[in-house]
Short mmCIF file of C-alpha atoms in Angstrom, two decimals:
data_model
loop_
_atom_site.label_atom_id
_atom_site.label_comp_id
_atom_site.label_asym_id
_atom_site.label_seq_id
_atom_site.Cartn_x
_atom_site.Cartn_y
_atom_site.Cartn_z
CA MET A 58 -82.85 18.29 46.13
CA LEU A 59 -80.51 20.67 47.17
CA LYS A 60 -82.35 23.11 45.70
CA LEU A 61 -85.07 21.59 47.71
CA TRP A 62 -83.27 21.48 50.66
CA LEU A 63 -81.92 25.64 49.87
CA GLY A 64 -85.51 26.64 49.59
CA LEU A 65 -84.24 27.50 45.61
CA ALA A 66 -87.08 27.93 43.37
CA LEU A 67 -87.08 25.39 40.91
CA THR A 68 -86.88 27.70 37.47
CA ALA A 69 -83.32 28.66 39.18
CA ASP A 70 -79.75 28.00 37.87
CA SER A 71 -78.34 25.37 39.27
CA SER A 72 -74.86 26.64 38.76
CA ALA A 73 -75.28 29.14 41.46
CA LEU A 74 -75.07 25.96 43.98
CA PHE A 75 -71.80 25.13 42.21
CA ARG A 76 -69.71 27.80 41.12
CA ASP A 77 -66.55 29.13 42.91
CA ARG A 78 -66.74 32.00 45.47
CA ASN A 79 -65.45 34.10 42.75
CA SER A 80 -67.79 33.96 40.30
CA PHE A 81 -70.58 34.49 43.51
CA GLY A 82 -71.42 30.75 43.77
CA MET A 83 -71.70 28.83 47.37
CA ASN A 84 -68.51 26.63 45.66
CA LEU A 85 -70.12 23.06 46.87
CA LYS A 86 -69.22 20.49 44.92
CA ARG A 87 -70.63 18.94 42.15
CA PRO A 88 -70.83 14.38 42.13
CA SER A 89 -69.90 14.25 38.70
CA GLU A 90 -66.87 16.96 39.13
CA LEU A 91 -65.59 15.02 41.67
CA TYR A 92 -65.51 11.64 39.61
CA LYS A 93 -63.62 12.93 37.45
CA HIS A 94 -60.93 14.32 39.36
CA LEU A 95 -60.52 10.99 41.35
CA ARG A 96 -60.54 9.11 37.62
CA VAL A 97 -57.66 11.23 36.12
CA SER A 98 -56.09 11.45 39.38
CA LYS A 99 -55.68 8.07 39.68
CA ARG A 100 -54.53 7.52 35.68
CA HIS A 101 -51.73 10.11 36.35
CA ILE A 102 -50.27 8.05 39.88
CA LEU A 103 -50.94 4.56 37.63
CA GLY A 104 -48.54 5.99 34.58
CA LYS A 105 -45.73 6.78 37.16
CA SER A 106 -45.53 2.89 37.43
CA HIS A 107 -42.70 1.15 36.62
CA ASP A 108 -45.51 -1.98 36.03
CA ASP A 109 -46.34 -2.63 32.30
CA VAL A 110 -49.09 -3.74 32.73
CA VAL A 111 -50.20 -0.95 35.25
CA THR A 112 -48.84 1.72 32.88
CA SER A 113 -50.98 -0.36 29.07
CA LEU A 114 -53.90 0.30 31.11
CA PRO A 115 -56.24 1.96 29.44
CA LYS A 116 -56.61 5.85 30.03
CA ASP A 117 -59.44 8.53 30.56
CA ASN A 118 -60.39 10.24 27.80
CA ASP A 119 -59.75 13.68 29.62
CA ALA A 120 -56.58 12.62 30.96
CA PRO A 121 -54.45 13.25 28.26
CA GLU A 122 -55.19 16.69 27.61
CA LEU A 123 -55.21 17.67 31.21
CA GLU A 124 -51.22 15.65 31.27
CA SER A 125 -50.61 18.11 28.45
CA ARG A 126 -51.78 21.46 30.63
CA LEU A 127 -49.67 20.08 34.14
CA GLN A 128 -46.80 19.67 31.39
CA PHE A 129 -46.56 22.72 30.42
CA HIS A 130 -47.87 24.25 33.65
CA LYS A 131 -44.45 22.20 35.29
CA GLN A 132 -41.78 23.84 32.66
CA PHE A 133 -43.33 27.47 32.51
CA MET A 134 -45.28 28.43 35.32
CA ILE A 135 -44.41 26.55 38.48
CA GLY A 136 -41.80 29.30 39.68
CA ALA A 137 -43.86 32.28 39.10
CA GLN A 138 -46.27 33.01 42.01
CA ASN A 139 -50.22 33.40 42.45
CA ASN A 140 -50.09 33.33 46.17
CA ARG A 141 -48.99 34.56 49.49
CA VAL A 142 -46.38 31.93 49.91
CA GLY A 143 -43.96 34.91 49.10
CA LEU A 144 -40.63 34.76 47.21
CA GLY A 145 -38.78 32.35 47.26
CA SER A 146 -41.23 29.37 48.88
CA SER A 147 -39.78 26.35 49.02
CA ARG A 148 -44.13 24.97 49.58
CA LYS A 149 -44.44 22.37 46.68
CA VAL A 150 -47.78 21.44 45.02
CA GLN A 151 -48.73 17.95 44.46
CA ASP A 152 -49.76 17.46 40.64
CA THR A 153 -52.92 16.19 41.74
CA ASP A 154 -53.93 19.64 43.28
CA ILE A 155 -52.66 21.30 40.30
CA LEU A 156 -55.00 19.09 38.23
CA LYS A 157 -58.12 19.58 40.19
CA SER A 158 -57.79 22.64 39.87
CA PHE A 159 -57.30 22.56 35.77
CA ILE A 160 -60.96 20.30 36.65
CA ARG A 161 -62.37 23.08 38.54
CA GLN A 162 -61.34 26.09 36.01
CA ASP A 163 -63.43 23.87 32.56
CA GLU A 164 -66.27 23.71 34.81
CA ASN A 165 -66.62 27.13 36.40
CA ASP A 166 -66.11 28.09 32.02
CA LYS A 167 -68.67 25.85 31.36
CA TYR A 168 -70.66 28.07 34.17
CA LYS A 169 -70.14 31.29 32.74
CA ILE A 170 -70.57 29.99 28.81
CA HIS A 171 -74.03 28.74 30.55
CA ALA A 172 -75.01 32.32 31.19
CA MET A 173 -74.22 34.28 28.45
CA SER A 174 -77.16 32.23 27.19
CA LEU A 175 -79.57 32.99 29.98
CA GLU A 176 -81.96 36.15 29.95
CA MET A 177 -82.26 36.70 33.75
CA GLN A 178 -80.32 34.85 36.07
CA ASN A 179 -76.37 36.17 34.23
CA GLU A 180 -75.67 39.29 36.06
CA TRP A 181 -73.10 37.90 38.33
CA LEU A 182 -70.86 38.25 35.10
CA ASP A 183 -70.18 41.47 35.20
CA MET A 184 -70.25 41.63 39.16
CA GLY A 185 -67.31 40.86 39.32
CA ASP A 186 -65.37 43.74 38.25
CA PHE A 187 -66.68 46.28 40.93
CA CYS A 188 -68.40 44.21 44.25
CA ILE A 189 -66.43 41.80 46.38
CA PRO A 190 -68.39 37.89 46.09
CA LEU A 191 -69.86 37.33 49.52
CA ALA A 192 -68.19 34.70 51.20
CA LEU A 193 -70.57 32.44 52.05
CA LYS A 194 -69.57 29.89 54.62
CA TRP A 195 -70.50 26.89 56.14
CA ARG A 196 -70.13 28.65 59.99
CA THR A 197 -72.24 31.54 58.74
CA LEU A 198 -74.91 29.11 57.42
CA ILE A 199 -75.37 27.22 60.21
CA HIS A 200 -74.79 29.74 63.02
CA ASP A 201 -75.26 32.97 61.73
CA TRP A 202 -77.92 33.17 58.65
CA SER A 203 -81.66 32.01 59.43
CA PRO A 204 -82.89 29.67 56.97
CA ALA A 205 -85.09 31.91 55.51
CA LEU A 206 -82.70 34.82 55.36
CA LEU A 207 -80.70 32.48 53.36
CA LYS A 208 -83.59 31.66 50.88
CA PHE A 209 -84.47 34.58 50.56
CA TYR A 210 -81.08 35.45 49.60
CA LEU A 211 -80.08 32.90 47.04
CA ASN A 212 -83.36 33.37 45.21
CA ALA A 213 -82.55 37.49 45.47
CA PHE A 214 -79.24 36.36 43.46
CA GLN A 215 -80.58 34.35 40.94
CA MET A 216 -84.03 36.62 40.26
CA THR A 217 -86.19 33.76 41.50
CA LEU A 218 -88.59 34.98 43.64
CA PRO A 219 -91.76 34.78 44.17
CA ASP A 220 -92.54 38.59 42.87
CA GLN A 221 -95.47 40.35 40.39
CA SER A 222 -94.23 39.58 37.38
CA ASN A 223 -91.99 36.06 38.15
CA LEU A 224 -95.38 34.86 39.05
CA VAL A 225 -97.27 36.10 36.12
CA ARG A 226 -94.42 34.21 34.26
CA TRP A 227 -94.68 31.13 36.29
CA GLY A 228 -98.68 31.31 35.45
CA LYS A 229 -99.70 31.90 38.86
CA GLY A 230 -101.01 35.43 38.90
CA THR A 231 -102.21 38.07 36.29
CA GLU A 232 -101.18 41.39 36.96
CA LYS A 233 -97.38 42.54 37.19
CA THR A 234 -98.07 45.94 38.46
CA CYS A 235 -96.87 46.57 41.54
CA TYR A 236 -99.60 46.79 44.24
CA ILE A 237 -97.68 49.21 46.27
CA CYS A 238 -96.89 52.49 43.82
CA GLY A 239 -98.88 50.62 41.09
CA LYS A 240 -97.06 51.82 38.54
CA ALA A 241 -94.10 49.96 37.74
CA VAL A 242 -93.57 45.69 37.10
CA GLY A 243 -93.53 44.61 40.17
CA THR A 244 -89.92 43.02 40.24
CA ALA A 245 -87.56 42.41 42.92
CA LYS A 246 -85.32 44.81 41.76
CA HIS A 247 -88.31 47.45 42.26
CA LEU A 248 -89.02 46.40 45.24
CA LEU A 249 -86.16 46.56 46.85
CA VAL A 250 -84.61 49.65 45.39
CA GLY A 251 -87.16 51.31 42.86
CA CYS A 252 -90.39 51.59 44.68
CA LYS A 253 -90.83 56.11 44.68
CA VAL A 254 -93.62 54.75 47.69
CA LEU A 255 -91.46 52.82 49.70
CA LEU A 256 -88.31 55.61 48.97
CA ASP A 257 -91.32 58.71 50.41
CA SER A 258 -92.03 56.57 53.46
CA GLY A 259 -88.28 55.73 54.80
CA GLN A 260 -88.01 52.32 53.92
CA TYR A 261 -84.83 51.95 51.83
CA SER A 262 -83.37 55.10 54.28
CA ARG A 263 -83.52 52.46 57.41
CA ARG A 264 -82.18 50.41 55.36
CA HIS A 265 -79.59 52.54 54.49
CA ASP A 266 -78.96 53.76 58.25
CA ARG A 267 -78.52 50.40 59.32
CA VAL A 268 -75.73 49.51 57.17
CA LEU A 269 -73.77 53.20 58.75
CA GLU A 270 -74.85 52.07 61.76
CA ILE A 271 -72.17 48.83 61.12
CA ILE A 272 -69.63 51.60 59.26
CA ARG A 273 -69.74 54.52 62.18
CA PHE A 274 -66.48 54.17 64.01
CA VAL A 275 -67.89 55.72 66.58
CA ARG A 276 -70.90 57.86 68.19
CA GLU A 277 -71.60 60.74 66.03
CA GLY A 278 -70.97 64.25 67.63
CA THR A 279 -68.14 62.96 69.52
CA ARG A 280 -64.10 62.48 69.10
CA ALA A 281 -62.50 59.32 68.49
CA ILE A 282 -59.78 57.79 70.34
CA LYS A 283 -56.03 57.61 68.91
CA SER A 284 -55.60 53.87 68.57
CA ASN A 285 -52.50 52.02 67.43
CA VAL A 286 -53.67 52.19 63.65
CA LYS A 287 -51.25 51.08 60.61
CA PRO A 288 -49.03 53.62 58.90
CA TYR A 289 -50.62 53.85 56.17
CA SER A 290 -54.03 54.94 57.62
CA ILE A 291 -55.86 58.44 57.00
CA LEU A 292 -56.74 58.93 60.63
CA LYS A 293 -53.15 58.59 61.65
CA ALA A 294 -51.27 61.31 63.41
CA ALA A 295 -54.04 63.41 65.14
CA SER A 296 -55.99 62.14 68.29
CA ASP A 297 -58.77 65.48 67.48
CA TRP A 298 -60.47 63.17 65.08
CA THR A 299 -64.70 64.48 65.02
CA ILE A 300 -67.02 62.14 63.15
CA MET A 301 -70.46 63.52 62.36
CA MET A 302 -73.15 61.49 60.76
CA ASP A 303 -76.33 61.80 58.77
CA THR A 304 -79.73 59.45 59.06
CA TYR A 305 -83.09 59.73 58.27
CA GLU A 306 -84.02 60.73 61.71
CA LYS A 307 -81.18 63.15 62.52
CA GLN A 308 -78.70 65.15 60.49
CA TYR A 309 -76.16 67.58 61.25
CA LYS A 310 -74.93 70.72 59.98
CA ILE A 311 -70.51 71.17 59.23
CA PRO A 312 -69.21 73.79 61.03
CA GLU A 313 -68.79 77.04 59.58
CA ASP A 314 -64.97 77.29 60.30
CA ILE A 315 -64.74 74.20 58.38
CA CYS A 316 -66.89 75.35 54.98
CA ALA A 317 -70.04 77.03 55.21
CA SER A 318 -72.59 74.29 53.29
CA ALA A 319 -76.20 72.90 53.36
CA SER A 320 -74.54 69.30 52.17
CA ARG A 321 -74.12 66.34 54.21
CA PRO A 322 -72.55 63.59 53.68
CA ASP A 323 -73.27 60.26 54.95
CA ILE A 324 -70.17 60.71 57.40
CA PHE A 325 -68.31 63.71 57.84
CA LEU A 326 -65.05 63.45 59.70
CA TYR A 327 -62.49 66.08 60.38
CA SER A 328 -59.35 66.94 62.43
CA ARG A 329 -58.34 70.88 62.92
CA ILE A 330 -54.97 69.76 63.46
CA LEU A 331 -54.59 68.46 60.18
CA LYS A 332 -57.15 70.19 58.55
CA ARG A 333 -57.93 67.52 56.84
CA VAL A 334 -61.54 65.80 56.34
CA VAL A 335 -63.15 63.01 55.23
CA MET A 336 -66.35 62.53 54.05
CA ILE A 337 -68.26 59.19 53.49
CA GLU A 338 -71.41 58.50 51.55
CA LEU A 339 -72.45 55.72 51.34
CA THR A 340 -75.38 54.31 48.97
CA VAL A 341 -77.67 50.22 49.23
CA PRO A 342 -78.48 50.49 45.42
CA TRP A 343 -79.18 47.40 42.87
CA GLU A 344 -75.60 45.56 42.36
CA THR A 345 -75.04 46.05 38.57
CA ASN A 346 -75.85 49.86 39.68
CA ILE A 347 -73.10 50.32 41.72
CA PRO A 348 -71.13 52.38 39.11
CA LYS A 349 -73.17 54.74 37.72
CA ASP A 350 -75.07 55.47 41.25
CA HIS A 351 -70.59 55.99 42.35
CA ALA A 352 -70.41 57.92 39.87
CA ILE A 353 -73.37 60.00 40.33
CA LYS A 354 -72.53 60.37 44.16
CA VAL A 355 -68.76 61.59 43.48
CA ASN A 356 -70.21 64.41 41.41
CA LYS A 357 -72.93 65.72 43.92
CA TYR A 358 -70.44 66.36 46.64
CA TYR A 359 -67.81 67.89 43.52
CA GLU A 360 -68.49 71.61 44.69
CA LEU A 361 -68.13 70.71 48.57
CA THR A 362 -65.22 68.81 48.12
CA ASN A 363 -63.50 72.14 45.57
CA GLU A 364 -65.12 74.40 49.00
CA LEU A 365 -63.18 72.33 51.37
CA THR A 366 -60.36 72.60 49.49
CA ARG A 367 -59.73 75.85 48.88
CA ASN A 368 -60.24 76.69 52.21
CA ARG A 369 -57.05 75.00 52.84
CA PHE A 370 -58.01 71.34 53.85
CA VAL A 371 -56.86 68.22 52.32
CA VAL A 372 -59.76 66.13 51.47
CA ASP A 373 -60.56 62.57 51.20
CA LEU A 374 -63.74 61.71 49.57
CA TYR A 375 -65.58 58.36 49.46
CA ALA A 376 -68.23 56.72 47.69
CA VAL A 377 -68.90 53.77 48.92
CA GLU A 378 -71.14 50.57 47.84
CA VAL A 379 -73.24 48.04 49.48
CA GLY A 380 -75.97 46.58 48.09
CA ALA A 381 -79.34 45.57 48.25
CA ARG A 382 -78.89 42.05 48.43
CA GLY A 383 -75.89 41.81 50.43
CA ILE A 384 -72.88 42.60 47.78
CA THR A 385 -70.56 44.74 49.09
CA ALA A 386 -68.60 46.89 46.35
CA LYS A 387 -64.81 47.03 46.57
CA SER A 388 -64.62 50.87 46.86
CA LEU A 389 -65.93 49.53 50.05
CA TYR A 390 -63.03 47.36 51.05
CA ASN A 391 -60.29 50.79 49.74
CA LEU A 392 -61.98 52.55 52.33
CA LEU A 393 -61.71 49.69 55.20
CA LYS A 394 -57.44 49.41 54.14
CA ASP A 395 -57.43 53.33 54.03
CA LEU A 396 -58.36 53.68 57.60
CA GLY A 397 -55.73 51.22 58.69
CA LEU A 398 -57.86 47.91 59.36
CA SER A 399 -55.96 44.62 59.67
CA ARG A 400 -57.95 41.80 56.54
CA THR A 401 -59.28 40.24 59.15
CA ASN A 402 -60.56 42.94 60.55
CA ILE A 403 -61.92 43.78 57.29
CA ASN A 404 -63.42 40.35 56.18
CA SER A 405 -65.24 40.57 59.29
CA PHE A 406 -66.62 44.03 58.86
CA LEU A 407 -67.86 43.33 55.39
CA GLU A 408 -69.81 40.03 56.70
CA ARG A 409 -71.24 42.83 59.03
CA THR A 410 -72.47 44.99 56.53
CA SER A 411 -73.50 42.18 54.11
CA LYS A 412 -75.77 41.32 56.56
CA ALA A 413 -77.02 44.48 57.78
CA ALA A 414 -78.14 45.16 54.22
CA LEU A 415 -79.38 42.43 53.45
CA VAL A 416 -81.71 41.57 56.76
CA GLY A 417 -82.40 45.09 55.59
CA SER A 418 -84.18 44.33 52.48
CA PHE A 419 -85.67 41.56 53.83
CA GLN A 420 -87.69 43.06 56.08
CA ILE A 421 -89.02 45.34 53.14
CA TRP A 422 -89.76 41.81 51.00
CA LEU A 423 -91.41 40.65 54.10
CA GLY A 424 -94.12 44.10 54.16
CA ARG A 425 -94.55 43.91 50.68
CA GLU A 426 -98.12 43.26 50.97
CA ARG A 427 -98.84 46.25 53.04
CA ASN A 428 -99.92 49.18 51.13
CA LEU A 429 -97.74 51.83 52.43
CA ASP A 430 -99.59 54.52 50.39
CA SER A 431 -103.01 53.76 51.05
CA GLY A 432 -103.93 56.71 52.28
CA GLU A 433 -106.23 55.65 55.58
CA GLN A 434 -106.33 57.83 58.24
CA ASP A 435 -107.54 57.73 62.14
CA VAL A 436 -110.89 59.37 62.21
CA ARG A 437 -112.30 58.12 65.19
CA PRO A 438 -113.14 61.21 67.84
CA GLU A 439 -111.29 62.75 70.19
CA GLY A 440 -110.84 60.65 73.40
CA GLN A 441 -112.92 57.34 71.96
CA LYS A 442 -110.97 54.54 72.55
CA GLU A 443 -109.95 51.97 69.70
CA SER A 444 -112.45 49.27 70.51
CA LYS A 445 -111.38 45.05 71.67
CA LEU A 446 -113.03 44.44 67.16
CA GLU A 447 -110.69 46.99 65.95
CA GLN A 448 -107.88 46.44 67.86
CA ASN A 449 -108.44 42.22 67.00
CA ASN A 450 -108.41 43.80 63.25
CA ARG A 451 -105.66 45.89 63.72
CA LEU A 452 -103.20 42.95 64.88
CA LEU A 453 -104.47 40.55 62.37
CA LYS A 454 -102.81 42.98 59.92
CA ALA A 455 -99.44 42.63 61.62
CA GLN A 456 -96.53 39.78 60.88
CA VAL A 457 -95.23 38.28 63.51
CA SER A 458 -91.64 36.72 62.36
CA ILE A 459 -90.37 33.75 63.69
CA SER A 460 -86.11 32.65 63.42
CA MET A 461 -83.47 30.77 64.92
CA CYS A 462 -81.37 32.90 66.38
CA ARG A 463 -78.80 31.62 69.64
CA LEU A 464 -79.17 33.11 73.02
CA LEU A 465 -75.87 32.34 75.82
CA SER A 466 -78.37 32.63 78.79
CA ASN A 467 -81.81 33.75 78.81
CA ASP A 468 -84.05 30.53 79.55
CA MET A 469 -87.23 32.72 80.02
CA LYS A 470 -86.90 33.97 75.88
CA VAL A 471 -86.75 30.11 75.43
CA ASN A 472 -89.99 29.27 77.34
CA LYS A 473 -91.72 31.72 75.69
CA THR A 474 -90.63 30.90 72.32
CA ARG A 475 -91.80 27.23 72.97
CA LEU A 476 -94.87 28.30 74.44
CA LEU A 477 -95.22 30.56 71.22
CA VAL A 478 -95.10 27.10 68.99
CA ALA A 479 -96.95 25.62 70.96
CA GLU A 480 -100.06 27.94 70.30
CA MET A 481 -99.37 28.07 66.96
CA MET A 482 -99.23 24.41 66.52
CA SER A 483 -103.22 24.36 67.84
CA CYS A 484 -104.27 26.61 65.67
CA VAL A 485 -103.24 24.56 62.69
CA MET A 486 -106.21 22.79 61.66
CA SER A 487 -104.70 20.33 58.96
CA ASP A 488 -101.80 19.15 57.82
CA THR A 489 -102.79 21.45 54.32
CA ASP A 490 -102.94 24.17 56.24
CA PRO A 491 -99.55 26.42 54.91
CA LEU A 492 -99.13 28.12 58.48
CA TYR A 493 -98.19 23.36 59.28
CA TYR A 494 -95.16 23.92 57.13
CA GLU A 495 -93.14 26.71 59.07
CA VAL A 496 -93.93 25.65 62.17
CA ASP A 497 -93.60 22.21 61.71
CA SER A 498 -90.02 23.34 60.49
CA PHE A 499 -89.29 25.19 63.63
CA PHE A 500 -90.45 22.96 66.09
CA GLN A 501 -88.03 20.60 64.51
CA HIS A 502 -85.19 22.62 65.05
CA LEU A 503 -86.05 23.43 68.25
CA VAL A 504 -86.33 19.27 68.68
CA LEU A 505 -83.36 18.08 67.37
CA TRP A 506 -80.76 21.26 67.89
CA ASP A 507 -82.00 21.79 71.94
CA ALA A 508 -80.68 25.46 71.56
CA ASN A 509 -82.20 28.23 72.28
CA PHE A 510 -84.23 30.34 70.05
CA THR A 511 -86.24 33.36 70.19
CA ALA A 512 -88.43 35.33 68.24
CA PHE A 513 -87.20 37.37 65.29
CA GLU A 514 -87.64 36.59 61.37
CA MET A 515 -88.69 32.81 60.13
CA CYS A 516 -91.91 33.22 59.39
CA ASN A 517 -94.96 35.28 58.21
CA VAL A 518 -98.20 35.06 60.06
CA GLY A 519 -100.86 36.77 58.84
CA ARG A 520 -103.92 34.53 61.28
CA LEU A 521 -105.83 34.80 64.28
CA LEU A 522 -103.56 33.61 65.89
CA ILE A 523 -101.81 36.53 67.29
CA PRO A 524 -104.92 37.74 69.53
CA THR A 525 -104.72 34.34 70.46
CA VAL A 526 -101.75 34.35 72.17
#
């Protein structure tokens, strides 16, 4: 039922719903785990009773082992601080909370053992060494992400997206080859980070620039205003910082008085007063390739770093990564920490960069059926206008996306969205029409929430609906 509610494929490993966040899970509570915790806690409380009748009640099978671990913990580990309460804290931890943590740890160990036996859905076992788990809070799931975006993330992370490779594996297709490049196997990994046609067409670069816009501190080409940053910030003691940013549509050149080089990191900050340069290079790879891509980027700017050092500049090179599925690398956290951001700002920053990368990948996924390398060109004679039929055919190839999006004060857009949904409902022929489920779900959101919505990314429509609307 949870898989159906979240849109997770039936073949997906259900442990992704119940693993804790450090294990890249949603941290939902399995009923059997809660029941076990209640049984053990109840038996532990009753065991302290002075009534012989109560203490003689049969014990739970798991209680003796957990109670022995509890005694060991209280005797040898209770004085060790493993959280942020500080040294010498007098805050006491209840025995039931310790037992609960033991049960939770045992369940996570079972999930890890099970994942080792899986062939495709076990990438998260190695990602914890260099990635920061995505914090899927209820606020994010309800107010920030659309249902379609959450469905895409969960299936992409579990390798259960309906790509060509999986469709063949599930008996729903016969062709494994990517229908965009026609060469490699059409997996989600290939589509999101490895298709040469999408790379040459700038799809990956636009996703890269979307994330880079979040990391940008001020508008490129301008000077940063001196702010009250923490003492350990690398931007301390100077107010003449100048930032330059390299994007798909706009490039820069390093000033010749700093370094005569054709290399262009994604973000280049320099201060002539401090004689210091900060270079930031962003990569949006597949999460398991982060260590390899990090080393490639560091080696790429090795000569530029040496040249700046010879010019008596202090150089800080940060190769940061944000995964194509929204998982950020620890290198980005280290950059934000060195810049002097507080923990609250860092967490907010990581959430924004994760969503930017995920939305960029989602857009690539939604447009996967368009062959960007078809080579079709407009051969219409000069001065001849597009006919109505050609215009309708062109519109039919477009995609209309709809998604929940809160608006603070814009009733006009709300009314337009309601009219759009009404037009879509009029195009549904029967309850077996695939469009029926998408429109009906969105209509229920409009009725139940009675909130403000706008057209943007919920369902794909490729019908006569578009010219009608």
